[in-house]
Amino acid sequence: MDIKQTPQDHPSDFVRVYEVGPRDGLQNEELFIRTEDKLELIEALLSAGLPMVEATSFVHPRWIPALADADQIAQHFAQHPLAERVTALVPNERGLSRAIEAQSLEIAVFMSATETHNKRNINKTRDETYRAFEPVFASCEDRGVRVRAYVSAVWGCPYEGSVDPKAGAEVASRLLKMGAYEVSLGDTIGVGNPRQTKAIIEEVSAEIPLQRIALHMHDTWGRALANCLAGLEMGVRCFDSSIGGLGGCPYAPGASGNLATEDLVAMLHEMGYETGIDWDHLISAGRLAQRLLGRPLPSRALQASIASLSNKSS
Ligand code: HMG
Ligand code: MG
């Protein structure tokens, strides 16, 4: 996969926006969105030009009932012309065998910077998780499946409170060495601030190249976009976001939605960055997400765009 590598002192003007709404967004919904509706939303996101869409999650359906149709969702994209842009979360070997059955070309593994969140989220200690990931990485390497990795609770933990940036750096560096092509650092409960973000990126980029770092900011306290801007200014060029601002982690109490894709893309485009995303198609996908969820979604740019469209037509 081309992840637009450029020397660290000349970061490119291209920013990869990694869409997590169909997975991180919908995993938190009580309402079960019908499989055909999820597929329509994922198709809309791909049509908008999102370079990567995390479509579902091969976790245990008892843990995440909203994504119990993961196998059907992933299988739909097996022969799709944009199959290489579709990915899914995998927690263990069982999840990987489901992804392989669905012919997934890319997966994402995940673990936490803190022991307690890791245990609550995937029922394993961090050491047990590394051991469980070894056969997952080995099997992916054999089959040519790309692996992305998340590190959760880097900015703060719902159980342990503040987190030393070194904890995130250590997990990120280990997962990269195990074979991940990129590590996405998660502010799972959305408590970070830009100064802290800079300190975390400094710590992590001492261990791994900036081009291998993505930011995954939840917007609980309204600072996700500011944190991404801090990362952007330091040279990070991949950000995770969720259509409409959907999202949260059911095993991180208090976590709200991800940074909204529309808010991120609006800022990037206004600043002159390229994303390859078509704004009108993106807004159509946001409107579709609202319709499926049956409520207005938190994205400010989505709401502003809808308001300006209705002003024009009145
Ligand atoms: P466990 O109960 O410890 O699993 O759950 P186990 O290995 O003991 O197996 C128990 C049973 O589950 C067995 O079945 C397994 O086959 C089955 P039985 O023999 O009893 O019939 N099993 C599975 N079935 C389907 N798919 C699987 C699977 N694995 C085992 N993959 C497990 C361990 C990891 C499965 C569970 O803890 C789990 O599903 N956790 C997922 C939690 C989750 O999805 N959290 C949200 C995503 S993470 C997130 O949102 C953060 C992120 O966005 C970044 C950020 O914001 O920071 C990524
Ligand atoms: Mg998340």
Coordinates of C-alpha atoms and ligand atoms in Angstrom, one line a residue:
M1 CA 0.0 0.0 0.0
D2 CA 1.2 3.5 -0.9
I3 CA 1.1 5.5 2.3
K4 CA 2.6 8.6 0.6
Q5 CA 6.0 8.4 2.2
T6 CA 7.9 11.6 2.2
P7 CA 10.9 12.7 4.2
Q8 CA 9.9 13.8 7.7
D9 CA 11.2 17.4 7.2
H10 CA 9.0 17.8 4.0
P11 CA 5.6 16.3 4.9
S12 CA 3.3 16.1 1.9
D13 CA 0.1 18.1 1.3
F14 CA -1.8 14.9 1.0
V15 CA -3.6 13.7 4.0
R16 CA -5.1 10.2 4.3
V17 CA -8.5 10.2 6.0
Y18 CA -9.3 6.8 7.4
E19 CA -13.0 6.3 7.9
V20 CA -14.1 4.4 10.9
G21 CA -17.8 5.2 11.1
P22 CA -19.3 1.9 10.0
R23 CA -17.2 0.1 12.7
D24 CA -16.3 2.5 15.5
G25 CA -19.5 4.5 15.0
L26 CA -22.0 1.7 14.6
Q27 CA -20.5 -0.5 17.3
N28 CA -21.8 1.8 19.9
E29 CA -25.4 2.1 18.6
E30 CA -28.2 0.3 20.5
L31 CA -30.2 0.2 17.3
F32 CA -29.2 -2.6 15.0
I33 CA -28.7 -1.1 11.5
R34 CA -29.8 -3.5 8.9
T35 CA -27.1 -5.2 6.9
E36 CA -28.3 -3.7 3.6
D37 CA -28.4 -0.2 5.1
K38 CA -24.8 -0.6 6.4
L39 CA -23.7 -1.7 2.9
E40 CA -25.4 1.4 1.4
L41 CA -23.5 3.6 3.9
I42 CA -20.1 1.9 3.2
E43 CA -20.7 2.2 -0.6
A44 CA -21.6 5.9 -0.2
L45 CA -18.3 6.5 1.8
L46 CA -16.3 4.7 -0.9
S47 CA -18.0 6.7 -3.6
A48 CA -17.0 9.9 -1.8
G49 CA -13.4 8.9 -2.3
L50 CA -12.5 7.8 1.3
P51 CA -9.2 5.9 0.8
M52 CA -9.9 3.5 3.6
V53 CA -13.2 2.4 5.2
E54 CA -13.3 0.3 8.3
A55 CA -16.5 -1.5 7.5
T56 CA -17.0 -3.9 10.4
S57 CA -15.4 -5.9 13.2
F58 CA -14.7 -9.6 13.7
V59 CA -15.1 -9.5 17.4
H60 CA -17.4 -11.7 19.4
P61 CA -21.0 -10.8 18.5
R62 CA -21.9 -11.2 22.2
W63 CA -19.5 -8.4 23.0
I64 CA -20.6 -6.1 20.1
P65 CA -24.1 -7.1 19.0
A66 CA -24.4 -4.1 16.6
L67 CA -21.8 -5.7 14.3
A68 CA -23.0 -9.3 14.5
D69 CA -23.3 -9.3 10.6
A70 CA -19.6 -8.7 10.2
D71 CA -19.1 -11.8 8.0
Q72 CA -21.9 -10.8 5.6
I73 CA -20.6 -7.2 5.4
A74 CA -17.0 -8.3 4.7
Q75 CA -18.0 -11.0 2.2
H76 CA -20.0 -8.4 0.2
F77 CA -16.7 -6.6 -0.6
A78 CA -14.7 -9.7 -1.5
Q79 CA -15.1 -9.2 -5.2
H80 CA -15.8 -5.5 -5.1
P81 CA -13.7 -3.2 -7.4
L82 CA -12.7 -1.1 -4.3
A83 CA -12.0 -4.2 -2.1
E84 CA -8.6 -2.9 -1.2
R85 CA -10.1 0.1 0.5
V86 CA -12.2 -2.0 2.9
T87 CA -10.9 -3.2 6.2
A88 CA -12.1 -4.6 9.5
L89 CA -11.1 -5.0 13.1
V90 CA -9.7 -8.3 14.3
P91 CA -9.0 -9.1 18.0
N92 CA -7.5 -12.6 17.7
E93 CA -6.9 -15.7 15.6
R94 CA -10.6 -16.6 15.5
G95 CA -11.4 -13.1 14.2
L96 CA -8.6 -13.5 11.6
S97 CA -10.0 -16.8 10.3
R98 CA -13.4 -15.0 9.8
A99 CA -11.6 -12.2 7.9
I100 CA -9.7 -14.7 5.7
E101 CA -13.0 -16.6 5.0
A102 CA -14.3 -13.2 3.8
Q103 CA -11.2 -12.7 1.7
S104 CA -10.3 -9.4 3.5
L105 CA -7.1 -7.8 2.1
E106 CA -6.5 -5.7 5.2
I107 CA -7.3 -5.9 8.9
A108 CA -6.7 -3.9 12.0
V109 CA -5.6 -5.3 15.4
F110 CA -6.1 -3.4 18.6
M111 CA -4.8 -3.3 22.2
S112 CA -4.4 -0.7 24.9
A113 CA -1.6 1.4 26.4
T114 CA -3.0 0.5 29.8
E115 CA -3.5 -2.9 31.4
T116 CA -7.0 -2.3 32.8
H117 CA -8.5 -1.1 29.6
N118 CA -6.9 -3.9 27.6
K119 CA -8.4 -6.5 30.0
R120 CA -11.8 -4.9 30.0
N121 CA -11.8 -4.5 26.2
I122 CA -10.4 -7.8 25.0
N123 CA -10.2 -10.0 28.2
K124 CA -6.5 -10.4 28.1
T125 CA -3.4 -8.8 29.7
R126 CA -1.1 -6.9 27.4
D127 CA 1.4 -9.7 27.5
E128 CA -1.3 -12.3 26.6
T129 CA -2.4 -10.0 23.8
Y130 CA 1.1 -9.8 22.2
R131 CA 1.3 -13.6 22.3
A132 CA -2.2 -13.9 20.8
F133 CA -1.1 -11.4 18.0
E134 CA 2.0 -13.4 17.0
P135 CA 0.1 -16.0 15.0
V136 CA -2.2 -13.3 13.6
F137 CA 0.8 -11.3 12.2
A138 CA 2.5 -14.5 10.9
S139 CA -0.6 -15.7 9.1
C140 CA -1.2 -12.2 7.6
E141 CA 2.4 -12.1 6.4
D142 CA 2.0 -15.5 4.7
R143 CA -1.2 -14.5 3.0
G144 CA -0.3 -10.9 2.1
V145 CA -2.9 -9.4 4.3
R146 CA -2.0 -5.9 5.5
V147 CA -2.2 -5.2 9.2
R148 CA -2.8 -1.9 10.8
A149 CA -2.7 -1.6 14.6
Y150 CA -4.5 0.6 17.1
V151 CA -3.2 1.6 20.5
S152 CA -6.1 2.7 22.7
A153 CA -6.1 4.9 25.8
V154 CA -2.9 6.7 24.9
W155 CA -4.2 10.1 26.1
G156 CA -6.1 8.8 29.2
C157 CA -7.6 5.7 30.5
P158 CA -11.2 5.3 31.8
Y159 CA -10.0 3.1 34.6
E160 CA -6.4 4.2 35.3
G161 CA -6.7 7.9 34.7
S162 CA -3.6 9.7 33.2
V163 CA -1.2 7.7 31.1
D164 CA 2.5 8.2 30.6
P165 CA 3.2 8.9 26.9
K166 CA 6.0 6.2 27.1
A167 CA 3.3 3.6 27.6
G168 CA 1.7 4.4 24.2
A169 CA 5.1 4.6 22.5
E170 CA 6.2 1.2 23.9
V171 CA 3.1 -0.6 22.6
A172 CA 3.1 1.3 19.2
S173 CA 6.8 0.4 18.6
R174 CA 6.2 -3.2 19.5
L175 CA 3.2 -3.6 17.2
L176 CA 5.1 -2.0 14.3
K177 CA 8.0 -4.4 14.9
M178 CA 5.6 -7.3 14.8
G179 CA 4.5 -6.3 11.3
A180 CA 1.9 -3.5 11.4
Y181 CA 2.3 -1.0 8.5
E182 CA 1.0 1.8 10.6
V183 CA 0.0 2.4 14.2
S184 CA -3.1 4.5 15.0
L185 CA -2.8 6.2 18.4
G186 CA -6.2 6.4 20.1
D187 CA -7.6 9.1 22.4
T188 CA -10.3 6.6 23.3
I189 CA -12.1 8.7 25.8
G190 CA -11.4 12.1 24.1
V191 CA -9.6 13.8 26.9
G192 CA -6.5 14.9 25.1
N193 CA -5.3 18.5 24.5
P194 CA -2.9 19.8 21.8
R195 CA 0.1 20.3 24.1
Q196 CA -0.3 16.7 25.3
T197 CA -0.7 15.5 21.7
K198 CA 2.6 17.1 20.8
A199 CA 4.3 15.5 23.7
I200 CA 2.9 12.1 22.8
I201 CA 3.9 12.4 19.1
E202 CA 7.4 13.5 20.2
E203 CA 7.7 10.4 22.4
V204 CA 6.2 8.0 19.8
S205 CA 8.2 9.4 16.8
A206 CA 11.4 8.9 18.8
E207 CA 10.6 5.2 18.4
I208 CA 8.9 4.9 15.0
P209 CA 8.8 7.1 11.9
L210 CA 6.1 9.8 11.7
Q211 CA 4.9 8.4 8.4
R212 CA 3.8 5.3 10.4
I213 CA 1.7 7.2 12.9
A214 CA -2.0 7.9 12.6
L215 CA -4.2 9.7 15.1
H216 CA -7.6 8.4 16.2
M217 CA -9.2 11.1 18.3
H218 CA -12.6 10.8 20.0
D219 CA -14.3 14.2 20.5
T220 CA -15.8 13.8 24.0
W221 CA -14.5 17.2 25.2
G222 CA -14.6 18.9 21.8
R223 CA -10.8 18.9 21.2
A224 CA -10.4 16.2 18.6
L225 CA -9.9 18.6 15.7
A226 CA -7.5 20.8 17.7
N227 CA -5.5 17.6 18.5
C228 CA -5.4 16.6 14.9
L229 CA -4.2 20.1 13.9
A230 CA -1.4 19.7 16.5
G231 CA -0.5 16.4 14.8
L232 CA -0.7 17.8 11.3
E233 CA 1.7 20.6 12.3
M234 CA 4.2 18.0 13.5
G235 CA 3.9 16.1 10.2
V236 CA 1.3 13.4 10.9
R237 CA -0.6 12.7 7.6
C238 CA -3.2 10.1 8.5
F239 CA -6.2 10.8 10.7
D240 CA -9.1 8.5 11.6
S241 CA -12.6 10.0 11.7
S242 CA -16.2 8.9 11.6
I243 CA -19.0 10.1 9.3
G244 CA -21.3 12.5 11.1
G245 CA -19.1 12.1 14.3
L246 CA -20.6 8.7 15.2
G247 CA -18.8 6.5 17.6
G248 CA -17.4 5.4 20.9
C249 CA -16.1 2.3 22.7
P250 CA -18.6 0.3 24.7
Y251 CA -15.8 -0.8 27.0
A252 CA -14.6 2.8 27.7
P253 CA -17.4 4.4 29.8
G254 CA -17.9 8.1 28.9
A255 CA -16.3 7.8 25.4
S256 CA -18.3 9.7 22.8
G257 CA -18.1 9.8 19.0
N258 CA -15.0 10.1 16.9
L259 CA -13.9 13.3 15.2
A260 CA -16.5 13.8 12.4
T261 CA -15.1 13.1 8.9
E262 CA -16.9 16.2 7.6
D263 CA -15.3 18.5 10.2
L264 CA -11.8 17.1 9.5
V265 CA -12.2 17.2 5.7
A266 CA -13.7 20.7 5.7
M267 CA -10.7 22.0 7.7
L268 CA -8.1 20.2 5.6
H269 CA -9.6 21.4 2.3
E270 CA -9.9 25.0 3.6
M271 CA -6.2 24.8 4.6
G272 CA -5.3 23.6 1.1
Y273 CA -4.6 20.0 1.9
E274 CA -5.5 17.3 -0.6
T275 CA -7.6 14.3 0.5
G276 CA -9.0 12.9 -2.7
I277 CA -12.4 13.2 -1.1
D278 CA -15.4 14.7 -2.9
W279 CA -17.1 17.2 -0.6
D280 CA -20.7 16.8 -2.0
H281 CA -20.5 13.1 -2.0
L282 CA -19.2 13.2 1.6
I283 CA -22.2 15.3 2.7
S284 CA -24.5 12.9 0.9
A285 CA -23.0 10.1 3.0
G286 CA -23.4 12.1 6.2
R287 CA -27.1 12.7 5.3
L288 CA -27.5 9.0 4.7
A289 CA -25.9 8.2 8.1
Q290 CA -28.4 10.6 9.8
R291 CA -31.3 9.1 8.0
L292 CA -30.3 5.5 9.0
L293 CA -29.7 6.5 12.6
G294 CA -32.9 8.6 12.7
R295 CA -31.3 11.6 14.5
P296 CA -29.1 14.6 13.7
L297 CA -25.4 13.7 14.0
P298 CA -22.8 15.8 15.9
S299 CA -20.7 16.9 12.9
R300 CA -20.7 20.8 12.8
A301 CA -19.7 20.9 9.1
L302 CA -22.5 18.4 8.1
Q303 CA -25.1 20.6 9.9
A304 CA -23.7 23.8 8.4
S305 CA -23.7 22.3 5.0
I306 CA -27.3 21.1 5.3
A307 CA -28.3 24.5 6.6
S308 CA -26.7 26.3 3.7
L309 CA -28.3 24.0 1.2
S310 CA -31.7 24.6 2.6
N311 CA -31.1 28.4 2.7
K312 CA -30.2 28.3 -1.0
S313 CA -33.3 26.3 -1.9
S314 CA -35.7 28.5 0.2
Ligands
HMG1 P1 -13.1 -14.1 25.3 O1 -14.5 -14.5 25.9 O2 -12.0 -14.0 26.1 O3 -12.8 -15.2 24.1 O4 -13.3 -12.8 24.4 P2 -12.2 -16.7 24.3 O5 -11.0 -16.7 23.4 O6 -12.1 -17.1 25.7 O7 -13.3 -17.6 23.5 C1 -14.7 -17.7 24.1 C2 -15.6 -18.0 23.0 O8 -15.7 -16.9 22.0 C3 -15.2 -19.2 22.1 O9 -16.4 -19.8 21.6 C4 -14.5 -18.6 20.9 O10 -14.6 -19.4 19.8 C5 -15.4 -17.3 20.7 P3 -17.0 -21.2 22.3 O11 -15.9 -22.2 22.2 O12 -17.3 -20.8 23.8 O13 -18.2 -21.4 21.5 N1 -14.6 -16.3 20.1 C6 -15.0 -15.6 19.0 N2 -16.2 -15.7 18.3 C7 -16.3 -14.8 17.2 N3 -15.3 -14.0 16.8 C8 -14.2 -13.9 17.6 C9 -14.0 -14.7 18.7 N4 -13.0 -14.9 19.6 C10 -13.4 -15.8 20.4 N5 -13.2 -13.0 17.2 C11 -12.7 -11.4 22.6 C12 -12.2 -12.3 23.7 C13 -11.5 -10.6 22.1 C14 -13.4 -12.2 21.5 C15 -13.8 -10.4 23.2 O14 -13.2 -9.8 24.3 C16 -14.2 -9.4 22.2 O15 -14.9 -9.6 21.2 N6 -13.9 -8.1 22.5 C17 -14.2 -7.0 21.6 C18 -14.4 -5.7 22.3 C19 -14.6 -4.6 21.3 O16 -15.0 -4.9 20.1 N7 -14.4 -3.4 21.7 C20 -14.5 -2.2 20.8 C21 -13.5 -2.1 19.8 S1 -12.0 -1.4 20.3 C22 -12.2 0.3 20.1 O17 -13.3 0.7 19.9 C23 -11.0 1.2 20.3 C24 -10.5 1.7 18.9 O18 -11.6 2.4 18.2 C25 -9.4 2.7 19.1 C26 -9.6 3.7 20.2 O19 -10.7 4.4 20.1 O20 -8.8 3.9 21.0 C27 -10.0 0.6 18.0
MG2 MG -12.2 4.4 18.7

